[in-house]
């Protein structure tokens, strides 16, 4: 009897453990999907579901095919899903093809832009930055808000903080936010624009997705905690310079410039061995 | 991503090549695409335009027009962003105020102590400003605000069109006395003392034969933009703002008296309304309302037999995605009897791609439902778009489209867009305070944009023919009105430009195509026949239009309904659905003629 009880207990713990591991692994894609669903049902942030479905589909398809060719295995698609959904939220176009192209570029960048066995660009950051810079006639960035109340924003910030904390990236997000605020203050002093105007972008969904998903991307972060803090500070600094030069998509470009350089240096000089 | 299994060199090369190819696509497309703002107008010449498209819009000169719109100077606390606050007010409304058969037009200016203009058509190709003489011009007095637009309708059914001017300030209503003079009845009419309005239309909401008035509020009615109590006057959100002005529905009680019934009839929203449209979407005989809102979703109100209005924007899909709605114009673009609705928004390449909407009724749907087909129909991308109007510019039997573009043309190569995108992405607590908005400092924003002309290639597929058919300078255009100014059976175009002269575009056609114009007079229905639906049937074609009491941003077209019928030489019949519910059918209408038809009069 005791043995049966113990077995049952053991099974329960095992199941809870599996569920916990599942949530841990898929927390990010679940959270970003929830954001998208709530945002769309509440505020219609997407004009239709077609672009999301097609973009995620393109992202997954490319990752499946190229992943199989490169690794010989069928990949876990959580990463492709996040890239696809990020692209579908963060860019806007009146055509469908830019979404597909951005998704494909994002995923392929993981396989092509590599150093010592690691991809050095955050995939969706690379794809989005490339399209925003080279295809402004067809693509713009996300400008929609999460409604006009503080409550949804507060909820997203809280949940986002929990997720980055569990992913052991809280220090990255908080460093960026503090750096952004400091640089916003300096910028307002230089430009003579109100401080709140410089801070305003931080309160929008584009930044919330940026600080919770993009700059905290584990595969493209440098290894050490101190290094991560330093890199994200430099991202904020480069963004500061880009903003002084009136780049609307300054955060994307800043990460696209700093991220791979930092990753390269990290792999070249601080990595003790190649990643298995 | 870790890779324990190293791919073959061939696969690496293949994938890299694919990657490079994809990267090059946006670069190649960018190199090929010309910037639409710098496309040269009039490249192909007038003769080519006439041959290819059947018309050319030539800026008419020596008309006797001496008018330039001016923006207001507001409270000093708004000085740093004045150009964008005071960016509207140029308007045009067309009316034959003296019933001499020639279309006149009224223009507004928006500066204190400056006078609006009423240009009387002298019938010889020239116009005379009679606003001063008829006392309908000097209404931008200190303390009363400034004009934003005007609309005409016969409110007392005496056969003469009366004038309503909406303002950021005290609205004005003038009774037309036999076409010889105007009498202000603003005080006794029941209108409020102050509305910050940018839109209004006349329509008979309860079908009682008296024309009623809908006025759309933009800024909150309690705000005096010349004496601000505080700077919390901006929209609380770029997409979800509900802190705009209320809308007003003034029910015409007769004798020049109006009673405000908006709230009790369900028109309670406080979005930032910029354009209104009234038409019967569900064919129940009552005019419904389409409301284009800035900083929010648009709205569709179904008229429940005059008892109340029910908002179905989300269910009908038109009120789902928030944009910057600035215009409502309506037409039967596919000649299938179904009306499409064109709403203008903002498109700025690389920054904000809202796209204009062309809402078309969904086929085989049990409920009122629309789909945005602007993309497939080719009319999605304008610029910072304001007013637009449909009209058969080449008389080929299909409704073409003219669109006004351009926001603020100031310093060239110096754009405010970066600062604008910075603040508008922010939370309500930041964006709603004008103090937080970065100073414009003389910069442009979506300035120097060309207006657009689209030809309907039948079936509702449009082609952009701007560079061929129009040589207008890139003014910051606001309102558009279609009008047969010279009574030639051809639709000319009047464009009201912000801080600039008015553009009168004379439509030079190739005179191959035929036409007919219908002037309606109600007897049981309101005298202006506003709300009447007219369907012309000819040579296997048919097209429906309706008489409106104002349509398009800050504009009103001529009252006469204009049909082009192509090279066909006969008309089968004209079907009129009067607002009273009566139907009148007129067979074999003579072509190339203006017809006056009186409700119930079989001899018309």
Short mmCIF file of C-alpha atoms in Angstrom, two decimals, chain B residues 252-457:
data_model
loop_
_atom_site.label_atom_id
_atom_site.label_comp_id
_atom_site.label_asym_id
_atom_site.label_seq_id
_atom_site.Cartn_x
_atom_site.Cartn_y
_atom_site.Cartn_z
CA UNK B 252 -35.41 70.60 -36.93
CA UNK B 253 -38.65 71.60 -35.21
CA UNK B 254 -39.59 74.06 -37.95
CA UNK B 255 -39.54 77.85 -37.88
CA UNK B 256 -35.78 77.88 -37.67
CA UNK B 257 -35.74 76.21 -34.27
CA UNK B 258 -33.63 73.17 -33.49
CA UNK B 259 -33.66 70.89 -30.48
CA UNK B 260 -30.53 68.98 -29.50
CA UNK B 261 -31.31 65.28 -29.16
CA UNK B 262 -27.93 63.62 -29.69
CA UNK B 263 -27.48 62.04 -26.28
CA UNK B 264 -31.03 60.72 -26.03
CA UNK B 265 -30.75 59.22 -29.52
CA UNK B 266 -27.59 57.32 -28.65
CA UNK B 267 -24.99 59.57 -30.24
CA UNK B 268 -22.99 59.87 -27.07
CA UNK B 269 -19.42 59.19 -28.07
CA UNK B 270 -16.70 61.76 -27.52
CA UNK B 271 -14.17 60.77 -30.10
CA UNK B 272 -12.30 63.27 -32.23
CA UNK B 273 -14.69 63.47 -35.16
CA UNK B 274 -13.39 64.80 -38.44
CA UNK B 275 -15.93 63.67 -41.03
CA UNK B 276 -19.52 62.51 -41.28
CA UNK B 277 -21.56 60.63 -43.83
CA UNK B 278 -25.26 59.86 -43.88
CA UNK B 279 -26.83 57.21 -46.04
CA UNK B 280 -29.19 54.29 -45.82
CA UNK B 281 -26.91 51.27 -45.44
CA UNK B 282 -29.61 48.71 -44.82
CA UNK B 283 -32.32 50.03 -47.17
CA UNK B 284 -34.88 50.52 -44.46
CA UNK B 285 -35.64 54.04 -45.57
CA UNK B 286 -33.75 55.75 -42.74
CA UNK B 287 -30.39 57.44 -43.05
CA UNK B 288 -27.62 55.81 -41.05
CA UNK B 289 -24.38 57.49 -40.03
CA UNK B 290 -20.72 56.80 -40.75
CA UNK B 291 -18.38 58.80 -38.52
CA UNK B 292 -14.67 59.11 -39.26
CA UNK B 293 -12.68 59.79 -36.14
CA UNK B 294 -9.12 60.96 -35.63
CA UNK B 295 -7.06 59.12 -32.99
CA UNK B 296 -9.52 56.25 -32.78
CA UNK B 297 -11.75 53.83 -34.58
CA UNK B 298 -14.46 54.99 -36.95
CA UNK B 299 -18.10 54.46 -36.05
CA UNK B 300 -21.19 53.20 -37.82
CA UNK B 301 -24.54 54.12 -36.35
CA UNK B 302 -27.67 52.39 -37.60
CA UNK B 303 -30.77 54.55 -37.51
CA UNK B 304 -33.51 52.58 -35.74
CA UNK B 305 -36.43 54.18 -37.54
CA UNK B 306 -35.65 57.57 -36.06
CA UNK B 307 -36.06 56.36 -32.48
CA UNK B 308 -32.37 56.01 -31.74
CA UNK B 309 -28.99 55.18 -33.23
CA UNK B 310 -27.19 51.93 -32.53
CA UNK B 311 -23.43 51.76 -32.95
CA UNK B 312 -22.19 48.67 -34.80
CA UNK B 313 -18.68 49.68 -35.78
CA UNK B 314 -16.95 46.59 -34.42
CA UNK B 315 -19.53 44.11 -35.65
CA UNK B 316 -19.47 45.63 -39.12
CA UNK B 317 -15.62 45.59 -39.07
CA UNK B 318 -15.26 49.27 -39.89
CA UNK B 319 -14.66 50.16 -36.28
CA UNK B 320 -12.03 47.59 -35.41
CA UNK B 321 -8.62 49.01 -36.19
CA UNK B 322 -7.94 52.54 -34.99
CA UNK B 323 -6.49 54.96 -37.50
CA UNK B 324 -6.75 58.70 -38.18
CA UNK B 325 -10.06 58.94 -40.02
CA UNK B 326 -10.33 62.28 -41.79
CA UNK B 327 -12.87 61.83 -44.55
CA UNK B 328 -16.04 60.02 -45.49
CA UNK B 329 -17.09 59.83 -49.11
CA UNK B 330 -19.43 57.34 -50.63
CA UNK B 331 -20.01 55.94 -54.11
CA UNK B 332 -21.30 53.02 -56.09
CA UNK B 333 -17.84 52.26 -57.47
CA UNK B 334 -18.72 48.93 -59.06
CA UNK B 335 -22.03 50.08 -60.52
CA UNK B 336 -23.77 47.29 -58.68
CA UNK B 337 -26.00 49.47 -56.53
CA UNK B 338 -23.88 48.90 -53.44
CA UNK B 339 -22.16 51.85 -51.82
CA UNK B 340 -18.50 51.82 -50.90
CA UNK B 341 -17.15 54.18 -48.26
CA UNK B 342 -13.77 55.85 -48.60
CA UNK B 343 -12.03 56.96 -45.43
CA UNK B 344 -8.73 58.80 -45.58
CA UNK B 345 -5.98 58.24 -43.02
CA UNK B 346 -2.23 58.86 -42.71
CA UNK B 347 0.50 57.17 -44.72
CA UNK B 348 4.10 58.25 -44.21
CA UNK B 349 6.58 55.82 -45.69
CA UNK B 350 8.77 54.14 -43.12
CA UNK B 351 6.93 55.64 -40.16
CA UNK B 352 3.18 55.20 -40.26
CA UNK B 353 1.37 53.02 -42.77
CA UNK B 354 -2.29 53.31 -41.92
CA UNK B 355 -3.46 53.35 -45.53
CA UNK B 356 -6.79 54.77 -46.64
CA UNK B 357 -9.83 52.50 -46.40
CA UNK B 358 -12.33 51.59 -49.07
CA UNK B 359 -15.04 49.77 -47.20
CA UNK B 360 -17.17 47.57 -49.38
CA UNK B 361 -20.21 45.61 -48.27
CA UNK B 362 -19.52 41.92 -47.81
CA UNK B 363 -21.54 39.81 -50.22
CA UNK B 364 -24.00 37.28 -48.88
CA UNK B 365 -23.76 38.42 -45.32
CA UNK B 366 -26.78 38.35 -43.02
CA UNK B 367 -25.64 41.46 -41.22
CA UNK B 368 -24.15 44.81 -42.13
CA UNK B 369 -20.53 43.95 -42.72
CA UNK B 370 -17.73 45.58 -44.67
CA UNK B 371 -14.34 44.61 -45.94
CA UNK B 372 -11.50 47.02 -46.59
CA UNK B 373 -10.56 46.56 -50.24
CA UNK B 374 -8.52 49.72 -50.68
CA UNK B 375 -5.37 47.68 -51.28
CA UNK B 376 -6.71 45.46 -54.04
CA UNK B 377 -8.60 48.37 -55.62
CA UNK B 378 -5.45 50.48 -55.71
CA UNK B 379 -6.61 53.44 -53.63
CA UNK B 380 -4.92 52.65 -50.35
CA UNK B 381 -1.80 54.76 -50.40
CA UNK B 382 -2.32 58.49 -50.32
CA UNK B 383 -0.21 60.52 -47.94
CA UNK B 384 -1.38 62.59 -45.01
CA UNK B 385 -4.83 62.47 -46.58
CA UNK B 386 -7.74 64.75 -45.96
CA UNK B 387 -10.82 65.30 -48.11
CA UNK B 388 -11.75 63.16 -51.06
CA UNK B 389 -14.66 62.96 -53.44
CA UNK B 390 -15.96 60.50 -55.96
CA UNK B 391 -17.18 61.78 -59.30
CA UNK B 392 -17.22 60.67 -62.91
CA UNK B 393 -14.48 62.95 -64.16
CA UNK B 394 -14.38 61.56 -67.70
CA UNK B 395 -18.09 60.73 -68.01
CA UNK B 396 -17.33 57.12 -68.86
CA UNK B 397 -19.98 55.86 -66.47
CA UNK B 398 -17.70 55.04 -63.54
CA UNK B 399 -16.97 56.99 -60.39
CA UNK B 400 -13.40 58.27 -60.18
CA UNK B 401 -11.68 59.54 -57.06
CA UNK B 402 -9.88 62.76 -56.14
CA UNK B 403 -7.90 62.87 -52.89
CA UNK B 404 -6.42 65.85 -51.04
CA UNK B 405 -3.03 65.32 -49.41
CA UNK B 406 -0.49 67.26 -47.37
CA UNK B 407 -0.25 68.24 -43.71
CA UNK B 408 2.28 70.99 -42.93
CA UNK B 409 4.58 72.39 -45.59
CA UNK B 410 7.26 74.42 -43.85
CA UNK B 411 11.05 74.03 -43.90
CA UNK B 412 12.01 71.58 -46.61
CA UNK B 413 14.17 68.58 -45.70
CA UNK B 414 13.45 69.18 -42.05
CA UNK B 415 10.79 66.90 -40.69
CA UNK B 416 8.91 66.86 -37.41
CA UNK B 417 8.08 63.18 -37.81
CA UNK B 418 10.75 61.88 -35.43
CA UNK B 419 9.53 64.06 -32.57
CA UNK B 420 5.91 63.33 -33.48
CA UNK B 421 6.48 59.57 -33.36
CA UNK B 422 8.30 59.96 -30.07
CA UNK B 423 5.43 61.61 -28.23
CA UNK B 424 2.54 59.80 -29.89
CA UNK B 425 3.92 56.45 -28.82
CA UNK B 426 3.58 57.45 -25.22
CA UNK B 427 1.04 56.85 -22.54
CA UNK B 428 -2.06 58.95 -21.94
CA UNK B 429 -0.54 60.86 -19.06
CA UNK B 430 2.20 62.16 -21.37
CA UNK B 431 0.51 62.62 -24.73
CA UNK B 432 -2.57 64.48 -23.48
CA UNK B 433 -0.62 67.47 -22.20
CA UNK B 434 0.37 69.92 -24.92
CA UNK B 435 3.30 71.04 -22.78
CA UNK B 436 4.97 67.66 -23.32
CA UNK B 437 4.87 67.91 -27.10
CA UNK B 438 8.23 68.81 -28.66
CA UNK B 439 8.31 72.19 -30.39
CA UNK B 440 7.85 72.15 -34.15
CA UNK B 441 10.38 74.94 -34.74
CA UNK B 442 9.35 75.57 -38.31
CA UNK B 443 9.66 71.97 -39.43
CA UNK B 444 7.45 70.31 -42.01
CA UNK B 445 5.40 67.21 -41.48
CA UNK B 446 4.15 65.29 -44.50
CA UNK B 447 4.36 68.53 -46.44
CA UNK B 448 4.62 69.23 -50.15
CA UNK B 449 2.46 66.25 -51.01
CA UNK B 450 0.66 65.90 -54.30
CA UNK B 451 -3.07 65.35 -54.37
CA UNK B 452 -4.11 62.14 -56.06
CA UNK B 453 -6.44 61.37 -58.91
CA UNK B 454 -7.57 57.82 -59.52
CA UNK B 455 -9.53 56.74 -62.56
CA UNK B 456 -12.02 53.94 -62.06
CA UNK B 457 -11.24 51.39 -64.75
#
